[in-house]
């Protein structure tokens, strides 16, 4: 929210300069000199993107990025994204005395030469300097001259140190952007003696101390963004004197005290965000008199919500979640409100009967985790724009209003953990775009309406912990989008109908009254990961096909009446069949109740409508799907002994690495022999199978087979895939697993990586080596993974997003050197670029950020969430999901109570010393910020890394 704003700050200014200020100044006598300067410059630049070539285009004014006046005098130069590495050319630019704007953003410059400052400082007409998104290091240069400079953008660099008088001579400075650097010390107050400053963005740095009240001397300030620093203390009341202030963003600092009452007098202020601080006291009255957007979430605000807070007609978004507010929700709510978040407070009373005749725009309503009582007001059904309704974890009673079925745009409905009774309204069948329905842990009775199968977009259905009776309707098999079905702890009986074929996360029928054989139709669930049939009366044998289900990682059968022999399950499946007295276990002892050999799924619920998508796969056609089924069985345990299957047919192999040692080691033939033998499998994940291959030289490599015939790979052709790999192969970061080579075969792709001898972080943390990692190793792994991710997110061309980040995709070269793997997945399985009816939820269970459920988009913030879960694993020693509960959610419950944080930490590690403990607590703070339920407040990877380094 706060950070991306720098671009929007700038745009009106750019617009102004590019389109309106070109005419007035004329220096016509300079133009022949300028041509020679430009020729010199063209020779210095590596502008391969659009070569400046005097022999092809004689007039430099027609060159890319050059703008001139009508009389051919150069005014603007944009060298953005020219691939510039060295700064030698900069002083030459200053020979263009008519220059008004210079943009060198998006390059790899590491310094601003002194000569540039001295010579360009003399250009009185220079109004804009943009050095953002480079690699500038060191401290801020002191700007002399530059009397006309209005906009200075140095954001997205690595500048550091304190800021004193360096900018004080910039008398015309109106817009200063220093966000995303490593500046520290206190907030600078000498920003031009003339005090002309209008926009100040210092977000995402290490600024400390309190907000200086001298900022109020800059009476023309309209935008202030100080978010994501280490600021402490109060908001000075004088800030309220800034009579032109429009945007004030103070998010994610350590500020405390109250929200100044005089902010309500700022008639220009439209956006105020002070979320994630330690503000306390009550919300001042009239605060929203002029505001459009107010975010005070994650503070310690107390008292009740002032009666007028939500009624102001200008108001669009209010987020007060995660505070200590009590009392009731005011009755009077503005009709323009789009988003209202009041979750995780201590609010009580009834939910007001909002009628959307007046609340036309309400789209997101989140009131979860409060103490609301009474019924769900049926008037909510008039809110036709409502997309998300979360009333979970309150004390709501009565039946669920059938009128909610009229909310035709509803995508997420969460009513779990209340005291709702009555039946599931059959009108819910009209919720055509609903993707998540959670009504678990209520007192709902009656049967599951068969019309529920009309919910063709529903992906997650949770009705667990009610008193539902009757049978599961047969129509359920038509719910082709469903990936999770939780029906445990009800009174359902009868036989189990055909289940929706795309079920993946879980099919949970535990603690009901089911009986009869385990149905054969479950065989069709080829992507299912968790099957829980425990606490029923199932009888007969455990069918063999369960042992052949490729993706199953957890099978829970305890307390039934099963008999016969237990089939042999793969070592990666955790099976619990205790409490079945007539069952004979003739297989290896590692399959037993409460097996520690549990490898939690790394699965990604990706489900697509096959058809058209597959036909476009080029070389990989539907025919190869059939072939691949045969190959795929290579992974089945039963076939392990007869390992002499033919090696895959190589279409094409290519070395990506420039490293001569790897190039001489890698032997494609040897590699293909290795992958033909299932004994070489070292790891299986949802998308890939890792083999260890020993090359003729004796050196081992990982060969990763992408299970790409598995319906999920959206390759247009091999060509595109090869291009993507070429790009990924050039990445150079010691914490990222970059492909060294690849081989394409008729039905698969094989990627070569350096061998990581210690296996995955998951195995080291939760496997047999449990507790093998001391704190220095854990910390070093945390920093390493953060470095890898920050690198991937910061890739200049376009950030590389991870589809599936989990401790299973982090390989360890040593106990201190992690490598982030599976970086190619998002490129290969590109959900956004695919056409047709692909709907994707990416990630592994336990690592999936909550917003993916309805945004259906992989984002950087989503990756940050998954990384936060990995941090929590390192801190707690617990896996991402245990006892049916996600680690992140478990920890977030404590997040408000810092005094309880100690209990979260892995005691075996935290007890080693006081220093270790305090470092762990500091890292925990970072982890909690990363797993924030909403994506906007999560820190970006670069600042996560910085915060981690500071935690030492
Ligand atoms: C043109 O360039 C010459 C040297 O290259 C310099 O002496 C002269 O001052 C310049 N003239 C103008 C008008 O900039
Ligand atoms: C152009 O590329 C060469 C070689 O890569 C490099 O030495 C030089 O510094 C580059 N020049 C600029 C202006 O980046
Ligand atoms: C503040 O803005 C006004 C109107 O744009 C302008 O006249 C005035 O000079 C500015 N103040 C300073 C100190 O620059
Ligand atoms: C709300 O909390 C305050 C303390 O923060 C307390 O004084 C007040 O009585 C509470 N009001 C209600 C309605 O619970
Ligand atoms: C809703 O939003 C639209 C524009 O987004 C606005 O024109 C309208 O006045 C708002 N209020 C209501 C009640 O529809």
PDB file of C-alpha atoms in Angstrom, residues 555-818:
ATOM      1  CA  UNK A 555      -4.197 -41.733   5.229  1.00  0.00           C
ATOM      2  CA  UNK A 556      -6.103 -41.820   8.495  1.00  0.00           C
ATOM      3  CA  UNK A 557      -8.177 -44.912   9.110  1.00  0.00           C
ATOM      4  CA  UNK A 558      -8.146 -45.353  12.860  1.00  0.00           C
ATOM      5  CA  UNK A 559     -11.160 -46.554  14.825  1.00  0.00           C
ATOM      6  CA  UNK A 560     -13.011 -48.446  12.136  1.00  0.00           C
ATOM      7  CA  UNK A 561     -13.774 -52.120  11.627  1.00  0.00           C
ATOM      8  CA  UNK A 562     -11.346 -52.836   8.849  1.00  0.00           C
ATOM      9  CA  UNK A 563      -9.863 -56.283   8.458  1.00  0.00           C
ATOM     10  CA  UNK A 564      -7.357 -58.205   6.352  1.00  0.00           C
ATOM     11  CA  UNK A 565      -3.792 -57.253   5.463  1.00  0.00           C
ATOM     12  CA  UNK A 566      -2.511 -53.712   5.277  1.00  0.00           C
ATOM     13  CA  UNK A 567      -1.165 -53.050   1.766  1.00  0.00           C
ATOM     14  CA  UNK A 568       2.380 -51.785   1.398  1.00  0.00           C
ATOM     15  CA  UNK A 569       2.454 -47.982   1.312  1.00  0.00           C
ATOM     16  CA  UNK A 570       5.215 -45.759   0.028  1.00  0.00           C
ATOM     17  CA  UNK A 571       7.577 -44.367   2.622  1.00  0.00           C
ATOM     18  CA  UNK A 572       6.276 -40.855   2.017  1.00  0.00           C
ATOM     19  CA  UNK A 573       2.754 -41.750   3.142  1.00  0.00           C
ATOM     20  CA  UNK A 574       1.823 -41.440   6.768  1.00  0.00           C
ATOM     21  CA  UNK A 575      -0.746 -44.104   7.546  1.00  0.00           C
ATOM     22  CA  UNK A 576      -2.674 -44.440  10.771  1.00  0.00           C
ATOM     23  CA  UNK A 577      -4.830 -47.535  11.082  1.00  0.00           C
ATOM     24  CA  UNK A 578      -4.852 -48.185  14.807  1.00  0.00           C
ATOM     25  CA  UNK A 579      -8.138 -49.104  16.439  1.00  0.00           C
ATOM     26  CA  UNK A 580      -9.016 -51.664  13.771  1.00  0.00           C
ATOM     27  CA  UNK A 581      -8.703 -54.898  15.785  1.00  0.00           C
ATOM     28  CA  UNK A 582      -8.947 -57.243  12.809  1.00  0.00           C
ATOM     29  CA  UNK A 583      -6.291 -55.613  10.695  1.00  0.00           C
ATOM     30  CA  UNK A 584      -2.988 -57.433  10.106  1.00  0.00           C
ATOM     31  CA  UNK A 585       0.074 -55.381   9.450  1.00  0.00           C
ATOM     32  CA  UNK A 586       2.446 -57.569   7.483  1.00  0.00           C
ATOM     33  CA  UNK A 587       4.529 -54.783   6.047  1.00  0.00           C
ATOM     34  CA  UNK A 588       7.546 -52.842   7.198  1.00  0.00           C
ATOM     35  CA  UNK A 589       7.399 -51.285  10.614  1.00  0.00           C
ATOM     36  CA  UNK A 590       7.864 -47.733   9.392  1.00  0.00           C
ATOM     37  CA  UNK A 591       4.168 -47.601   8.593  1.00  0.00           C
ATOM     38  CA  UNK A 592       2.500 -47.422  11.912  1.00  0.00           C
ATOM     39  CA  UNK A 593       0.244 -45.345  13.969  1.00  0.00           C
ATOM     40  CA  UNK A 594       1.652 -41.892  14.522  1.00  0.00           C
ATOM     41  CA  UNK A 595       4.522 -42.584  12.162  1.00  0.00           C
ATOM     42  CA  UNK A 596       7.250 -39.994  12.435  1.00  0.00           C
ATOM     43  CA  UNK A 597       8.101 -40.545   8.827  1.00  0.00           C
ATOM     44  CA  UNK A 598       5.388 -38.152   7.896  1.00  0.00           C
ATOM     45  CA  UNK A 599       6.179 -36.019   4.950  1.00  0.00           C
ATOM     46  CA  UNK A 600       3.570 -33.388   4.700  1.00  0.00           C
ATOM     47  CA  UNK A 601       2.394 -32.674   1.242  1.00  0.00           C
ATOM     48  CA  UNK A 602       4.086 -30.175  -0.927  1.00  0.00           C
ATOM     49  CA  UNK A 603       1.193 -30.004  -3.084  1.00  0.00           C
ATOM     50  CA  UNK A 604      -0.210 -27.299  -5.133  1.00  0.00           C
ATOM     51  CA  UNK A 605      -3.835 -27.472  -5.810  1.00  0.00           C
ATOM     52  CA  UNK A 606      -3.795 -26.598  -9.399  1.00  0.00           C
ATOM     53  CA  UNK A 607      -6.716 -27.795 -11.298  1.00  0.00           C
ATOM     54  CA  UNK A 608      -7.615 -26.871 -14.756  1.00  0.00           C
ATOM     55  CA  UNK A 609     -10.102 -27.649 -17.329  1.00  0.00           C
ATOM     56  CA  UNK A 610      -7.923 -29.813 -19.456  1.00  0.00           C
ATOM     57  CA  UNK A 611      -9.186 -29.918 -23.025  1.00  0.00           C
ATOM     58  CA  UNK A 612      -8.044 -26.941 -25.010  1.00  0.00           C
ATOM     59  CA  UNK A 613      -5.074 -26.228 -22.820  1.00  0.00           C
ATOM     60  CA  UNK A 614      -3.543 -29.608 -23.431  1.00  0.00           C
ATOM     61  CA  UNK A 615      -4.113 -29.436 -27.158  1.00  0.00           C
ATOM     62  CA  UNK A 616      -1.888 -26.398 -27.271  1.00  0.00           C
ATOM     63  CA  UNK A 617       1.005 -28.161 -25.659  1.00  0.00           C
ATOM     64  CA  UNK A 618       2.747 -28.573 -28.987  1.00  0.00           C
ATOM     65  CA  UNK A 619       5.071 -31.507 -28.812  1.00  0.00           C
ATOM     66  CA  UNK A 620       3.488 -32.708 -25.610  1.00  0.00           C
ATOM     67  CA  UNK A 621       0.080 -33.776 -26.759  1.00  0.00           C
ATOM     68  CA  UNK A 622      -2.744 -35.718 -25.327  1.00  0.00           C
ATOM     69  CA  UNK A 623      -1.125 -38.804 -26.743  1.00  0.00           C
ATOM     70  CA  UNK A 624       1.929 -38.371 -24.581  1.00  0.00           C
ATOM     71  CA  UNK A 625      -0.316 -38.084 -21.581  1.00  0.00           C
ATOM     72  CA  UNK A 626      -1.156 -41.709 -22.111  1.00  0.00           C
ATOM     73  CA  UNK A 627       2.495 -42.587 -22.547  1.00  0.00           C
ATOM     74  CA  UNK A 628       3.403 -40.636 -19.473  1.00  0.00           C
ATOM     75  CA  UNK A 629       1.050 -42.613 -17.312  1.00  0.00           C
ATOM     76  CA  UNK A 630       3.263 -45.584 -18.002  1.00  0.00           C
ATOM     77  CA  UNK A 631       6.397 -43.623 -17.153  1.00  0.00           C
ATOM     78  CA  UNK A 632       4.830 -42.096 -14.156  1.00  0.00           C
ATOM     79  CA  UNK A 633       4.457 -45.479 -12.617  1.00  0.00           C
ATOM     80  CA  UNK A 634       8.198 -45.587 -12.410  1.00  0.00           C
ATOM     81  CA  UNK A 635       7.641 -43.878  -9.120  1.00  0.00           C
ATOM     82  CA  UNK A 636       5.413 -46.527  -7.697  1.00  0.00           C
ATOM     83  CA  UNK A 637       6.955 -48.523  -4.947  1.00  0.00           C
ATOM     84  CA  UNK A 638       5.862 -51.831  -6.421  1.00  0.00           C
ATOM     85  CA  UNK A 639       7.977 -51.327  -9.489  1.00  0.00           C
ATOM     86  CA  UNK A 640      11.113 -50.457  -7.621  1.00  0.00           C
ATOM     87  CA  UNK A 641      12.662 -53.866  -7.884  1.00  0.00           C
ATOM     88  CA  UNK A 642      12.147 -54.287 -11.590  1.00  0.00           C
ATOM     89  CA  UNK A 643      14.105 -51.120 -12.288  1.00  0.00           C
ATOM     90  CA  UNK A 644      15.267 -51.936 -15.813  1.00  0.00           C
ATOM     91  CA  UNK A 645      12.857 -49.698 -17.669  1.00  0.00           C
ATOM     92  CA  UNK A 646      14.200 -48.111 -20.834  1.00  0.00           C
ATOM     93  CA  UNK A 647      15.816 -44.694 -20.472  1.00  0.00           C
ATOM     94  CA  UNK A 648      13.585 -41.841 -21.655  1.00  0.00           C
ATOM     95  CA  UNK A 649      13.931 -40.812 -25.299  1.00  0.00           C
ATOM     96  CA  UNK A 650      15.981 -37.626 -25.435  1.00  0.00           C
ATOM     97  CA  UNK A 651      14.710 -34.986 -27.839  1.00  0.00           C
ATOM     98  CA  UNK A 652      17.138 -32.306 -26.929  1.00  0.00           C
ATOM     99  CA  UNK A 653      19.724 -31.597 -24.265  1.00  0.00           C
ATOM    100  CA  UNK A 654      21.433 -28.313 -23.583  1.00  0.00           C
ATOM    101  CA  UNK A 655      24.035 -26.957 -21.171  1.00  0.00           C
ATOM    102  CA  UNK A 656      23.049 -23.661 -19.575  1.00  0.00           C
ATOM    103  CA  UNK A 657      25.927 -23.101 -17.205  1.00  0.00           C
ATOM    104  CA  UNK A 658      29.040 -21.258 -18.203  1.00  0.00           C
ATOM    105  CA  UNK A 659      31.016 -23.031 -15.496  1.00  0.00           C
ATOM    106  CA  UNK A 660      33.607 -25.214 -17.198  1.00  0.00           C
ATOM    107  CA  UNK A 661      33.701 -27.766 -14.391  1.00  0.00           C
ATOM    108  CA  UNK A 662      29.981 -28.444 -14.612  1.00  0.00           C
ATOM    109  CA  UNK A 663      30.151 -28.467 -18.385  1.00  0.00           C
ATOM    110  CA  UNK A 664      32.749 -31.185 -18.384  1.00  0.00           C
ATOM    111  CA  UNK A 665      31.053 -33.178 -15.602  1.00  0.00           C
ATOM    112  CA  UNK A 666      27.531 -33.327 -16.982  1.00  0.00           C
ATOM    113  CA  UNK A 667      26.809 -36.314 -19.162  1.00  0.00           C
ATOM    114  CA  UNK A 668      23.286 -36.561 -20.547  1.00  0.00           C
ATOM    115  CA  UNK A 669      23.393 -40.287 -21.281  1.00  0.00           C
ATOM    116  CA  UNK A 670      24.509 -41.119 -17.793  1.00  0.00           C
ATOM    117  CA  UNK A 671      21.799 -38.844 -16.397  1.00  0.00           C
ATOM    118  CA  UNK A 672      19.051 -40.539 -18.379  1.00  0.00           C
ATOM    119  CA  UNK A 673      20.252 -43.904 -17.120  1.00  0.00           C
ATOM    120  CA  UNK A 674      20.014 -42.571 -13.586  1.00  0.00           C
ATOM    121  CA  UNK A 675      16.442 -41.330 -13.908  1.00  0.00           C
ATOM    122  CA  UNK A 676      15.317 -44.663 -15.322  1.00  0.00           C
ATOM    123  CA  UNK A 677      16.097 -46.249 -11.965  1.00  0.00           C
ATOM    124  CA  UNK A 678      13.594 -45.447  -9.222  1.00  0.00           C
ATOM    125  CA  UNK A 679      16.211 -46.262  -6.614  1.00  0.00           C
ATOM    126  CA  UNK A 680      17.825 -42.942  -7.448  1.00  0.00           C
ATOM    127  CA  UNK A 681      14.759 -40.973  -6.353  1.00  0.00           C
ATOM    128  CA  UNK A 682      15.719 -38.774  -3.429  1.00  0.00           C
ATOM    129  CA  UNK A 683      12.633 -36.597  -3.168  1.00  0.00           C
ATOM    130  CA  UNK A 684       9.185 -36.353  -4.632  1.00  0.00           C
ATOM    131  CA  UNK A 685       7.106 -33.210  -4.609  1.00  0.00           C
ATOM    132  CA  UNK A 686       3.848 -32.341  -6.267  1.00  0.00           C
ATOM    133  CA  UNK A 687       5.470 -31.038  -9.412  1.00  0.00           C
ATOM    134  CA  UNK A 688       8.761 -32.777  -9.541  1.00  0.00           C
ATOM    135  CA  UNK A 689      10.799 -35.824  -8.718  1.00  0.00           C
ATOM    136  CA  UNK A 690      14.441 -35.394  -7.741  1.00  0.00           C
ATOM    137  CA  UNK A 691      16.991 -38.040  -8.710  1.00  0.00           C
ATOM    138  CA  UNK A 692      20.593 -38.285  -7.650  1.00  0.00           C
ATOM    139  CA  UNK A 693      22.845 -38.964 -10.613  1.00  0.00           C
ATOM    140  CA  UNK A 694      26.529 -39.765 -10.317  1.00  0.00           C
ATOM    141  CA  UNK A 695      28.395 -38.589 -13.378  1.00  0.00           C
ATOM    142  CA  UNK A 696      31.345 -40.462 -14.909  1.00  0.00           C
ATOM    143  CA  UNK A 697      33.652 -37.975 -13.168  1.00  0.00           C
ATOM    144  CA  UNK A 698      32.276 -39.171  -9.822  1.00  0.00           C
ATOM    145  CA  UNK A 699      30.513 -35.900  -9.041  1.00  0.00           C
ATOM    146  CA  UNK A 700      26.816 -36.078  -8.085  1.00  0.00           C
ATOM    147  CA  UNK A 701      24.073 -33.879  -9.468  1.00  0.00           C
ATOM    148  CA  UNK A 702      20.405 -33.503  -8.785  1.00  0.00           C
ATOM    149  CA  UNK A 703      18.229 -34.216 -11.766  1.00  0.00           C
ATOM    150  CA  UNK A 704      14.754 -32.929 -11.380  1.00  0.00           C
ATOM    151  CA  UNK A 705      12.023 -34.396 -13.493  1.00  0.00           C
ATOM    152  CA  UNK A 706       9.099 -32.055 -14.023  1.00  0.00           C
ATOM    153  CA  UNK A 707       5.952 -34.094 -13.983  1.00  0.00           C
ATOM    154  CA  UNK A 708       4.740 -31.918 -16.768  1.00  0.00           C
ATOM    155  CA  UNK A 709       2.293 -34.211 -18.394  1.00  0.00           C
ATOM    156  CA  UNK A 710       0.421 -33.914 -15.153  1.00  0.00           C
ATOM    157  CA  UNK A 711      -2.152 -31.528 -16.608  1.00  0.00           C
ATOM    158  CA  UNK A 712      -0.728 -28.462 -14.969  1.00  0.00           C
ATOM    159  CA  UNK A 713       2.028 -27.298 -17.220  1.00  0.00           C
ATOM    160  CA  UNK A 714       0.970 -24.559 -19.517  1.00  0.00           C
ATOM    161  CA  UNK A 715       3.731 -24.752 -22.034  1.00  0.00           C
ATOM    162  CA  UNK A 716       2.953 -23.233 -25.371  1.00  0.00           C
ATOM    163  CA  UNK A 717       5.833 -25.197 -26.798  1.00  0.00           C
ATOM    164  CA  UNK A 718       9.244 -26.509 -25.951  1.00  0.00           C
ATOM    165  CA  UNK A 719      10.702 -23.322 -27.383  1.00  0.00           C
ATOM    166  CA  UNK A 720       9.168 -21.087 -24.771  1.00  0.00           C
ATOM    167  CA  UNK A 721      10.292 -23.437 -22.052  1.00  0.00           C
ATOM    168  CA  UNK A 722      13.826 -23.426 -23.373  1.00  0.00           C
ATOM    169  CA  UNK A 723      13.880 -19.641 -23.520  1.00  0.00           C
ATOM    170  CA  UNK A 724      12.724 -19.399 -19.929  1.00  0.00           C
ATOM    171  CA  UNK A 725      15.398 -21.855 -18.856  1.00  0.00           C
ATOM    172  CA  UNK A 726      18.092 -19.895 -20.661  1.00  0.00           C
ATOM    173  CA  UNK A 727      17.076 -16.853 -18.615  1.00  0.00           C
ATOM    174  CA  UNK A 728      16.941 -18.767 -15.346  1.00  0.00           C
ATOM    175  CA  UNK A 729      20.289 -20.417 -16.110  1.00  0.00           C
ATOM    176  CA  UNK A 730      21.927 -16.989 -16.113  1.00  0.00           C
ATOM    177  CA  UNK A 731      20.805 -16.148 -12.598  1.00  0.00           C
ATOM    178  CA  UNK A 732      23.695 -16.042 -10.250  1.00  0.00           C
ATOM    179  CA  UNK A 733      22.958 -16.150  -6.571  1.00  0.00           C
ATOM    180  CA  UNK A 734      24.423 -18.643  -4.171  1.00  0.00           C
ATOM    181  CA  UNK A 735      21.058 -19.061  -2.429  1.00  0.00           C
ATOM    182  CA  UNK A 736      19.092 -19.912  -5.540  1.00  0.00           C
ATOM    183  CA  UNK A 737      19.118 -23.296  -7.270  1.00  0.00           C
ATOM    184  CA  UNK A 738      19.800 -22.321 -10.842  1.00  0.00           C
ATOM    185  CA  UNK A 739      19.478 -24.928 -13.579  1.00  0.00           C
ATOM    186  CA  UNK A 740      22.838 -25.965 -15.012  1.00  0.00           C
ATOM    187  CA  UNK A 741      21.473 -27.924 -17.946  1.00  0.00           C
ATOM    188  CA  UNK A 742      18.305 -29.514 -19.177  1.00  0.00           C
ATOM    189  CA  UNK A 743      17.110 -32.418 -21.222  1.00  0.00           C
ATOM    190  CA  UNK A 744      13.763 -32.602 -22.965  1.00  0.00           C
ATOM    191  CA  UNK A 745      12.297 -35.988 -23.637  1.00  0.00           C
ATOM    192  CA  UNK A 746       9.068 -36.990 -25.277  1.00  0.00           C
ATOM    193  CA  UNK A 747       7.087 -36.637 -22.090  1.00  0.00           C
ATOM    194  CA  UNK A 748       9.175 -34.799 -19.538  1.00  0.00           C
ATOM    195  CA  UNK A 749      11.736 -32.168 -18.840  1.00  0.00           C
ATOM    196  CA  UNK A 750      14.793 -32.912 -16.731  1.00  0.00           C
ATOM    197  CA  UNK A 751      16.712 -30.087 -15.095  1.00  0.00           C
ATOM    198  CA  UNK A 752      20.222 -30.428 -13.686  1.00  0.00           C
ATOM    199  CA  UNK A 753      21.316 -28.825 -10.431  1.00  0.00           C
ATOM    200  CA  UNK A 754      24.239 -28.929  -8.099  1.00  0.00           C
ATOM    201  CA  UNK A 755      23.785 -31.678  -5.584  1.00  0.00           C
ATOM    202  CA  UNK A 756      22.764 -30.498  -2.121  1.00  0.00           C
ATOM    203  CA  UNK A 757      24.061 -33.213   0.106  1.00  0.00           C
ATOM    204  CA  UNK A 758      22.092 -32.358   3.223  1.00  0.00           C
ATOM    205  CA  UNK A 759      18.671 -32.774   1.657  1.00  0.00           C
ATOM    206  CA  UNK A 760      15.743 -30.498   2.271  1.00  0.00           C
ATOM    207  CA  UNK A 761      15.186 -28.128   5.149  1.00  0.00           C
ATOM    208  CA  UNK A 762      12.005 -30.042   5.855  1.00  0.00           C
ATOM    209  CA  UNK A 763      13.893 -33.271   6.403  1.00  0.00           C
ATOM    210  CA  UNK A 764      16.479 -31.637   8.590  1.00  0.00           C
ATOM    211  CA  UNK A 765      13.895 -29.841  10.708  1.00  0.00           C
ATOM    212  CA  UNK A 766      11.149 -32.412  10.942  1.00  0.00           C
ATOM    213  CA  UNK A 767      12.711 -35.672   9.793  1.00  0.00           C
ATOM    214  CA  UNK A 768      14.786 -38.199  11.668  1.00  0.00           C
ATOM    215  CA  UNK A 769      17.489 -35.600  12.255  1.00  0.00           C
ATOM    216  CA  UNK A 770      15.124 -33.623  14.444  1.00  0.00           C
ATOM    217  CA  UNK A 771      16.860 -31.010  16.633  1.00  0.00           C
ATOM    218  CA  UNK A 772      20.053 -31.284  14.636  1.00  0.00           C
ATOM    219  CA  UNK A 773      19.985 -27.580  13.865  1.00  0.00           C
ATOM    220  CA  UNK A 774      21.351 -25.102  16.365  1.00  0.00           C
ATOM    221  CA  UNK A 775      20.358 -21.452  16.305  1.00  0.00           C
ATOM    222  CA  UNK A 776      23.333 -20.142  14.303  1.00  0.00           C
ATOM    223  CA  UNK A 777      22.464 -22.634  11.542  1.00  0.00           C
ATOM    224  CA  UNK A 778      18.779 -21.780  11.632  1.00  0.00           C
ATOM    225  CA  UNK A 779      19.533 -18.084  11.507  1.00  0.00           C
ATOM    226  CA  UNK A 780      21.977 -18.556   8.677  1.00  0.00           C
ATOM    227  CA  UNK A 781      19.378 -20.565   6.750  1.00  0.00           C
ATOM    228  CA  UNK A 782      16.764 -17.856   7.357  1.00  0.00           C
ATOM    229  CA  UNK A 783      19.075 -15.148   6.058  1.00  0.00           C
ATOM    230  CA  UNK A 784      20.184 -17.277   3.114  1.00  0.00           C
ATOM    231  CA  UNK A 785      16.654 -18.023   1.983  1.00  0.00           C
ATOM    232  CA  UNK A 786      15.728 -14.352   2.416  1.00  0.00           C
ATOM    233  CA  UNK A 787      18.725 -13.395   0.294  1.00  0.00           C
ATOM    234  CA  UNK A 788      17.695 -15.827  -2.406  1.00  0.00           C
ATOM    235  CA  UNK A 789      14.117 -14.604  -2.420  1.00  0.00           C
ATOM    236  CA  UNK A 790      15.053 -10.926  -2.314  1.00  0.00           C
ATOM    237  CA  UNK A 791      17.293 -11.610  -5.277  1.00  0.00           C
ATOM    238  CA  UNK A 792      14.496 -13.322  -7.210  1.00  0.00           C
ATOM    239  CA  UNK A 793      12.006 -10.586  -6.395  1.00  0.00           C
ATOM    240  CA  UNK A 794      14.474  -7.894  -7.319  1.00  0.00           C
ATOM    241  CA  UNK A 795      15.381  -9.283 -10.735  1.00  0.00           C
ATOM    242  CA  UNK A 796      15.539  -6.205 -12.928  1.00  0.00           C
ATOM    243  CA  UNK A 797      13.696  -7.493 -15.976  1.00  0.00           C
ATOM    244  CA  UNK A 798      10.751  -8.886 -14.055  1.00  0.00           C
ATOM    245  CA  UNK A 799      10.592 -10.366 -10.594  1.00  0.00           C
ATOM    246  CA  UNK A 800      10.676 -14.143 -10.383  1.00  0.00           C
ATOM    247  CA  UNK A 801       7.850 -15.403  -8.234  1.00  0.00           C
ATOM    248  CA  UNK A 802       7.787 -18.772  -6.557  1.00  0.00           C
ATOM    249  CA  UNK A 803       4.728 -20.875  -7.087  1.00  0.00           C
ATOM    250  CA  UNK A 804       5.440 -23.144  -4.207  1.00  0.00           C
ATOM    251  CA  UNK A 805       7.795 -22.068  -1.450  1.00  0.00           C
ATOM    252  CA  UNK A 806       8.030 -24.463   1.474  1.00  0.00           C
ATOM    253  CA  UNK A 807      10.692 -26.076   3.608  1.00  0.00           C
ATOM    254  CA  UNK A 808      10.556 -28.968   1.159  1.00  0.00           C
ATOM    255  CA  UNK A 809      11.727 -26.765  -1.671  1.00  0.00           C
ATOM    256  CA  UNK A 810      14.718 -25.454   0.217  1.00  0.00           C
ATOM    257  CA  UNK A 811      17.807 -27.581  -0.280  1.00  0.00           C
ATOM    258  CA  UNK A 812      20.768 -27.482   2.058  1.00  0.00           C
ATOM    259  CA  UNK A 813      24.283 -27.511   0.660  1.00  0.00           C
ATOM    260  CA  UNK A 814      25.470 -27.481   4.255  1.00  0.00           C
ATOM    261  CA  UNK A 815      23.697 -26.883   7.543  1.00  0.00           C
ATOM    262  CA  UNK A 816      24.204 -23.155   6.972  1.00  0.00           C
ATOM    263  CA  UNK A 817      23.803 -22.810   3.218  1.00  0.00           C
ATOM    264  CA  UNK A 818      20.266 -23.035   1.876  1.00  0.00           C
TER     265      UNK A 818
END
